[in-house]
Coordinates of N, CA and C in Angstrom, one line a residue:
M10 N -2.2 -12.8 -16.2 CA -3.3 -12.0 -15.7 C -4.6 -12.8 -15.6
L11 N -5.4 -12.6 -14.6 CA -6.6 -13.4 -14.5 C -7.6 -12.9 -15.6
N12 N -8.4 -13.8 -16.1 CA -9.4 -13.5 -17.1 C -10.5 -12.7 -16.5
Y13 N -10.7 -12.7 -15.3 CA -11.8 -12.0 -14.7 C -11.6 -10.4 -14.7
F14 N -10.4 -10.0 -14.7 CA -10.1 -8.6 -14.6 C -9.8 -8.0 -15.9
S15 N -10.7 -7.3 -16.5 CA -10.4 -6.7 -17.8 C -10.0 -5.2 -17.7
Q16 N -9.6 -4.6 -18.8 CA -9.1 -3.2 -18.7 C -10.3 -2.3 -18.4
S17 N -11.5 -2.8 -18.7 CA -12.7 -1.9 -18.5 C -13.3 -2.1 -17.1
S18 N -12.7 -2.9 -16.2 CA -13.2 -3.1 -14.9 C -13.2 -1.8 -14.1
P19 N -14.2 -1.7 -13.2 CA -14.2 -0.4 -12.4 C -12.9 -0.3 -11.6
V20 N -12.6 1.0 -11.3 CA -11.3 1.2 -10.6 C -11.5 0.7 -9.2
S21 N -10.4 0.1 -8.7 CA -10.4 -0.5 -7.4 C -9.2 0.2 -6.6
P22 N -9.4 0.3 -5.3 CA -8.4 0.9 -4.5 C -7.2 0.0 -4.2
V23 N -7.3 -1.2 -4.6 CA -6.3 -2.2 -4.4 C -6.0 -3.0 -5.7
N24 N -4.8 -3.7 -5.7 CA -4.5 -4.5 -6.8 C -5.3 -5.8 -6.7
L25 N -6.4 -5.9 -7.5 CA -7.3 -7.1 -7.3 C -6.6 -8.4 -7.7
E26 N -5.7 -8.4 -8.6 CA -5.0 -9.6 -9.0 C -4.2 -10.1 -7.9
A27 N -3.4 -9.3 -7.2 CA -2.5 -9.6 -6.1 C -3.4 -10.1 -4.9
L28 N -4.5 -9.4 -4.6 CA -5.4 -9.8 -3.6 C -6.0 -11.1 -3.8
A29 N -6.4 -11.4 -5.0 CA -7.0 -12.7 -5.4 C -6.0 -13.8 -5.3
D30 N -4.8 -13.6 -5.7 CA -3.7 -14.6 -5.5 C -3.5 -15.0 -4.1
R31 N -3.4 -14.0 -3.2 CA -3.2 -14.3 -1.8 C -4.4 -15.0 -1.2
L32 N -5.6 -14.5 -1.6 CA -6.8 -15.1 -1.0 C -6.9 -16.6 -1.5
K33 N -6.5 -16.9 -2.7 CA -6.6 -18.3 -3.2 C -5.7 -19.2 -2.3
V34 N -4.5 -18.7 -2.0 CA -3.6 -19.5 -1.1 C -4.2 -19.7 0.2
L35 N -4.8 -18.7 0.8 CA -5.4 -18.8 2.1 C -6.7 -19.5 2.2
A36 N -7.3 -19.7 1.0 CA -8.7 -20.3 0.9 C -8.6 -21.8 1.3
E37 N -7.5 -22.4 1.2 CA -7.3 -23.8 1.5 C -7.4 -23.9 3.1
P38 N -8.3 -24.7 3.6 CA -8.5 -24.7 5.1 C -7.2 -25.1 5.9
K39 N -6.4 -26.0 5.4 CA -5.2 -26.4 6.2 C -4.2 -25.2 6.2
R40 N -4.1 -24.5 5.0 CA -3.2 -23.4 4.9 C -3.6 -22.3 5.9
L41 N -4.9 -22.0 5.9 CA -5.5 -21.0 6.8 C -5.2 -21.4 8.2
L42 N -5.3 -22.6 8.6 CA -5.0 -23.1 9.9 C -3.5 -22.9 10.2
I43 N -2.6 -23.2 9.3 CA -1.2 -23.0 9.5 C -0.9 -21.6 9.7
F44 N -1.5 -20.7 8.8 CA -1.3 -19.3 8.9 C -1.8 -18.8 10.3
N45 N -2.9 -19.3 10.8 CA -3.4 -18.9 12.1 C -2.4 -19.3 13.2
L46 N -1.9 -20.5 13.1 CA -0.9 -20.9 14.1 C 0.4 -20.0 14.0
L47 N 0.8 -19.6 12.9 CA 2.0 -18.7 12.7 C 1.7 -17.3 13.2
I48 N 0.5 -16.9 13.1 CA 0.1 -15.6 13.7 C 0.3 -15.6 15.2
E49 N 0.1 -16.7 15.8 CA 0.2 -16.8 17.3 C 1.7 -16.9 17.7
G50 N 2.6 -17.0 16.7 CA 4.0 -17.0 17.1 C 4.8 -17.9 16.1
V51 N 6.1 -17.8 16.2 CA 7.0 -18.5 15.4 C 6.9 -20.0 15.7
Q52 N 6.8 -20.9 14.7 CA 6.7 -22.3 14.9 C 7.8 -23.0 14.2
C53 N 8.3 -24.1 14.8 CA 9.2 -25.0 14.1 C 8.4 -26.0 13.4
N54 N 9.1 -26.7 12.5 CA 8.3 -27.7 11.7 C 7.8 -28.9 12.6
C55 N 8.5 -29.2 13.6 CA 8.0 -30.3 14.5 C 6.7 -29.8 15.3
E56 N 6.7 -28.6 15.7 CA 5.5 -28.1 16.4 C 4.3 -28.0 15.5
L57 N 4.5 -27.6 14.3 CA 3.4 -27.6 13.4 C 2.9 -29.1 13.1
G58 N 3.8 -30.0 13.0 CA 3.5 -31.4 12.8 C 2.7 -32.0 13.9
D59 N 3.1 -31.6 15.1 CA 2.4 -32.1 16.3 C 1.0 -31.6 16.4
F60 N 0.8 -30.4 16.1 CA -0.5 -29.8 16.2 C -1.4 -30.2 15.1
L61 N -0.9 -30.2 13.8 CA -1.8 -30.5 12.7 C -2.1 -32.0 12.5
Q62 N -1.2 -32.9 13.0 CA -1.4 -34.3 12.8 C -1.5 -34.6 11.3
M63 N -0.6 -34.0 10.5 CA -0.5 -34.2 9.1 C 0.9 -34.8 8.8
P64 N 1.0 -35.5 7.6 CA 2.4 -35.9 7.2 C 3.3 -34.7 7.0
P65 N 4.6 -34.9 7.3 CA 5.5 -33.7 7.1 C 5.6 -33.2 5.7
N66 N 5.5 -34.1 4.7 CA 5.5 -33.7 3.3 C 4.3 -32.8 2.9
L67 N 3.2 -33.1 3.5 CA 2.0 -32.3 3.2 C 2.1 -30.9 3.9
I68 N 2.6 -30.9 5.1 CA 2.9 -29.6 5.8 C 3.9 -28.8 5.0
S69 N 4.9 -29.4 4.5 CA 5.9 -28.7 3.7 C 5.3 -28.1 2.4
H70 N 4.4 -28.9 1.8 CA 3.7 -28.4 0.6 C 2.9 -27.2 0.9
H71 N 2.1 -27.2 2.0 CA 1.3 -26.0 2.3 C 2.2 -24.8 2.7
L72 N 3.3 -25.1 3.4 CA 4.2 -24.0 3.8 C 4.9 -23.4 2.5
G73 N 5.2 -24.3 1.6 CA 5.8 -23.8 0.3 C 4.8 -22.9 -0.4
K74 N 3.5 -23.2 -0.5 CA 2.6 -22.3 -1.1 C 2.5 -21.0 -0.4
L75 N 2.5 -21.0 0.9 CA 2.4 -19.8 1.7 C 3.7 -18.9 1.5
R76 N 4.8 -19.6 1.4 CA 6.1 -18.9 1.2 C 6.1 -18.2 -0.2
V77 N 5.7 -19.0 -1.2 CA 5.7 -18.4 -2.6 C 4.7 -17.2 -2.7
A78 N 3.6 -17.2 -1.9 CA 2.7 -16.1 -1.9 C 3.3 -15.0 -1.1
G79 N 4.4 -15.2 -0.4 CA 5.0 -14.1 0.4 C 4.4 -13.9 1.7
L80 N 3.6 -14.8 2.2 CA 2.9 -14.7 3.4 C 3.7 -15.2 4.6
V81 N 4.6 -16.1 4.4 CA 5.4 -16.8 5.4 C 6.9 -16.6 5.2
D82 N 7.6 -16.4 6.2 CA 9.1 -16.3 6.2 C 9.6 -17.6 6.8
V83 N 10.8 -18.0 6.4 CA 11.4 -19.3 6.9 C 12.8 -18.9 7.3
E84 N 13.3 -19.6 8.4 CA 14.6 -19.3 8.9 C 15.2 -20.6 9.4
R85 N 16.4 -21.0 9.1 CA 17.0 -22.2 9.6 C 17.8 -21.8 10.8
D86 N 17.9 -22.7 11.8 CA 18.7 -22.5 13.0 C 20.1 -22.4 12.6
A87 N 20.8 -21.4 13.2 CA 22.2 -21.1 12.9 C 23.2 -22.2 13.3
V88 N 22.8 -22.9 14.4 CA 23.7 -24.0 14.9 C 23.3 -25.3 14.3
D89 N 22.1 -25.7 14.2 CA 21.7 -26.9 13.7 C 20.6 -26.7 12.5
S90 N 21.1 -26.8 11.3 CA 20.2 -26.5 10.2 C 19.1 -27.4 9.9
R91 N 19.0 -28.5 10.7 CA 17.8 -29.4 10.6 C 16.6 -28.7 11.2
W92 N 16.7 -27.7 12.0 CA 15.6 -27.0 12.6 C 15.2 -25.8 11.7
V93 N 14.0 -25.8 11.3 CA 13.4 -24.8 10.5 C 12.3 -24.1 11.2
Y94 N 12.4 -22.7 11.2 CA 11.4 -21.9 11.9 C 10.6 -21.1 10.9
Y95 N 9.3 -21.1 11.1 CA 8.4 -20.4 10.2 C 7.7 -19.2 11.0
S96 N 7.5 -18.1 10.3 CA 6.8 -17.0 10.9 C 6.0 -16.3 9.8
V97 N 5.1 -15.4 10.3 CA 4.3 -14.6 9.4 C 5.1 -13.5 8.8
N98 N 5.1 -13.2 7.6 CA 5.7 -12.1 7.0 C 4.9 -10.9 7.3
R99 N 5.4 -10.1 8.3 CA 4.6 -8.9 8.8 C 4.3 -7.9 7.7
A100 N 5.2 -7.7 6.8 CA 4.9 -6.7 5.7 C 3.8 -7.2 4.9
A101 N 3.8 -8.5 4.6 CA 2.7 -9.0 3.8 C 1.4 -9.0 4.5
L102 N 1.4 -9.2 5.8 CA 0.2 -9.1 6.6 C -0.3 -7.7 6.7
D103 N 0.6 -6.7 6.8 CA 0.2 -5.3 6.8 C -0.5 -5.0 5.5
E104 N 0.1 -5.5 4.4 CA -0.4 -5.2 3.0 C -1.8 -5.8 2.9
L105 N -2.0 -7.0 3.4 CA -3.2 -7.7 3.3 C -4.3 -7.0 4.1
N106 N -3.9 -6.6 5.3 CA -4.9 -5.8 6.2 C -5.3 -4.5 5.5
A107 N -4.3 -3.8 4.9 CA -4.6 -2.5 4.2 C -5.5 -2.8 3.0
A108 N -5.2 -3.8 2.3 CA -6.0 -4.1 1.1 C -7.4 -4.5 1.5
F109 N -7.6 -5.2 2.5 CA -9.0 -5.6 3.0 C -9.7 -4.3 3.5
G110 N -9.0 -3.5 4.2 CA -9.6 -2.2 4.7 C -10.0 -1.3 3.6
A111 N -9.2 -1.2 2.5 CA -9.5 -0.4 1.4 C -10.6 -1.0 0.5
F112 N -10.5 -2.3 0.3 CA -11.5 -2.9 -0.6 C -12.9 -3.0 0.0
F113 N -12.9 -3.3 1.3 CA -14.2 -3.4 2.0 C -14.7 -2.2 2.7
D114 N -14.1 -1.0 2.3 CA -14.5 0.3 2.9 C -16.0 0.6 2.6
P115 N -16.9 0.7 3.5 CA -18.3 1.0 3.2 C -18.5 2.4 2.5
D116 N -17.5 3.3 2.6 CA -17.6 4.5 1.9 C -17.5 4.4 0.4
R117 N -17.0 3.2 -0.1 CA -17.0 2.9 -1.5 C -18.3 2.7 -2.1
I118 N -19.3 2.3 -1.3 CA -20.7 2.0 -1.8 C -21.3 3.3 -2.4
K119 N -21.6 3.2 -3.6 CA -22.2 4.4 -4.3 C -23.7 4.1 -4.6
P120 N -24.5 5.2 -4.7 CA -25.9 5.0 -5.1 C -26.0 4.5 -6.6
R121 N -27.1 3.9 -6.9 CA -27.3 3.3 -8.3 C -27.2 4.4 -9.3
R122 N -26.5 4.1 -10.4 CA -26.4 5.0 -11.5 C -27.4 4.5 -12.6
S123 N -28.3 5.4 -13.0 CA -29.3 5.0 -14.0 C -28.7 5.1 -15.4
T124 N -28.0 4.1 -15.8 CA -27.5 4.1 -17.1 C -28.3 3.2 -18.1
C125 N -29.2 2.3 -17.5 CA -30.0 1.5 -18.4 C -31.3 1.2 -17.6
G126 N -32.3 0.8 -18.3 CA -33.6 0.4 -17.7 C -34.4 1.7 -17.3
P127 N -35.5 1.5 -16.7 CA -36.3 2.6 -16.3 C -35.6 3.6 -15.4
K128 N -35.9 4.8 -15.6 CA -35.2 5.9 -14.8 C -35.8 6.2 -13.5
D129 N -37.1 5.7 -13.3 CA -37.8 6.1 -12.1 C -38.1 4.9 -11.2
L130 N -37.0 4.1 -10.9 CA -37.1 3.0 -10.1 C -37.3 3.4 -8.7
V131 N -38.2 2.5 -8.0 CA -38.4 2.7 -6.6 C -37.8 1.6 -5.8
P132 N -37.0 1.9 -4.8 CA -36.4 0.8 -4.0 C -37.4 -0.2 -3.5
I133 N -37.1 -1.5 -3.5 CA -38.0 -2.6 -3.1 C -38.5 -2.4 -1.7
C134 N -37.6 -1.9 -0.8 CA -38.1 -1.7 0.6 C -39.2 -0.7 0.6
E135 N -39.2 0.3 -0.3 CA -40.3 1.3 -0.3 C -41.6 0.7 -0.8
I136 N -41.5 -0.2 -1.8 CA -42.7 -0.9 -2.3 C -43.3 -1.8 -1.3
A137 N -42.4 -2.5 -0.5 CA -42.9 -3.4 0.5 C -43.7 -2.7 1.6
E138 N -43.2 -1.5 1.9 CA -43.9 -0.7 3.0 C -45.2 -0.2 2.5
T139 N -45.4 0.1 1.2 CA -46.7 0.6 0.7 C -47.7 -0.5 0.6
E140 N -47.2 -1.8 0.5 CA -48.1 -2.9 0.3 C -48.5 -3.6 1.6
K141 N -48.1 -3.0 2.7 CA -48.4 -3.6 4.0 C -49.9 -3.5 4.3
P142 N -50.6 -4.6 4.8 CA -52.0 -4.5 5.1 C -52.2 -3.5 6.3
V143 N -53.3 -2.8 6.2 CA -53.6 -1.8 7.3 C -54.5 -2.4 8.3

């Protein structure tokens, strides 16, 4: 479990640990680029290599991280197993979209709770308006 998420953390509509794990994988620019290419359609390892201009072992490393995170599916050609095809795991993409939608829902924003400090705070925008020169 991540150290950042304690038992006393505010309730979240999504599993923050799972979301953080997937975001960490996608935060690497080359992996995000690979994921973007796969969203555009199934790619074989040679197509990815041609586009990315990266060594095959580095592409395999990044694809491995994406597979472990459950974001990418892999399939070998039935006739010639040297050909490997990669695609986006649609269920994982749907989960990620749902998690983002729920986590970043503007309806979750709540007004300030006065649990500490002065109880009669005035929003800064109201102060700025009263101090405008006439």
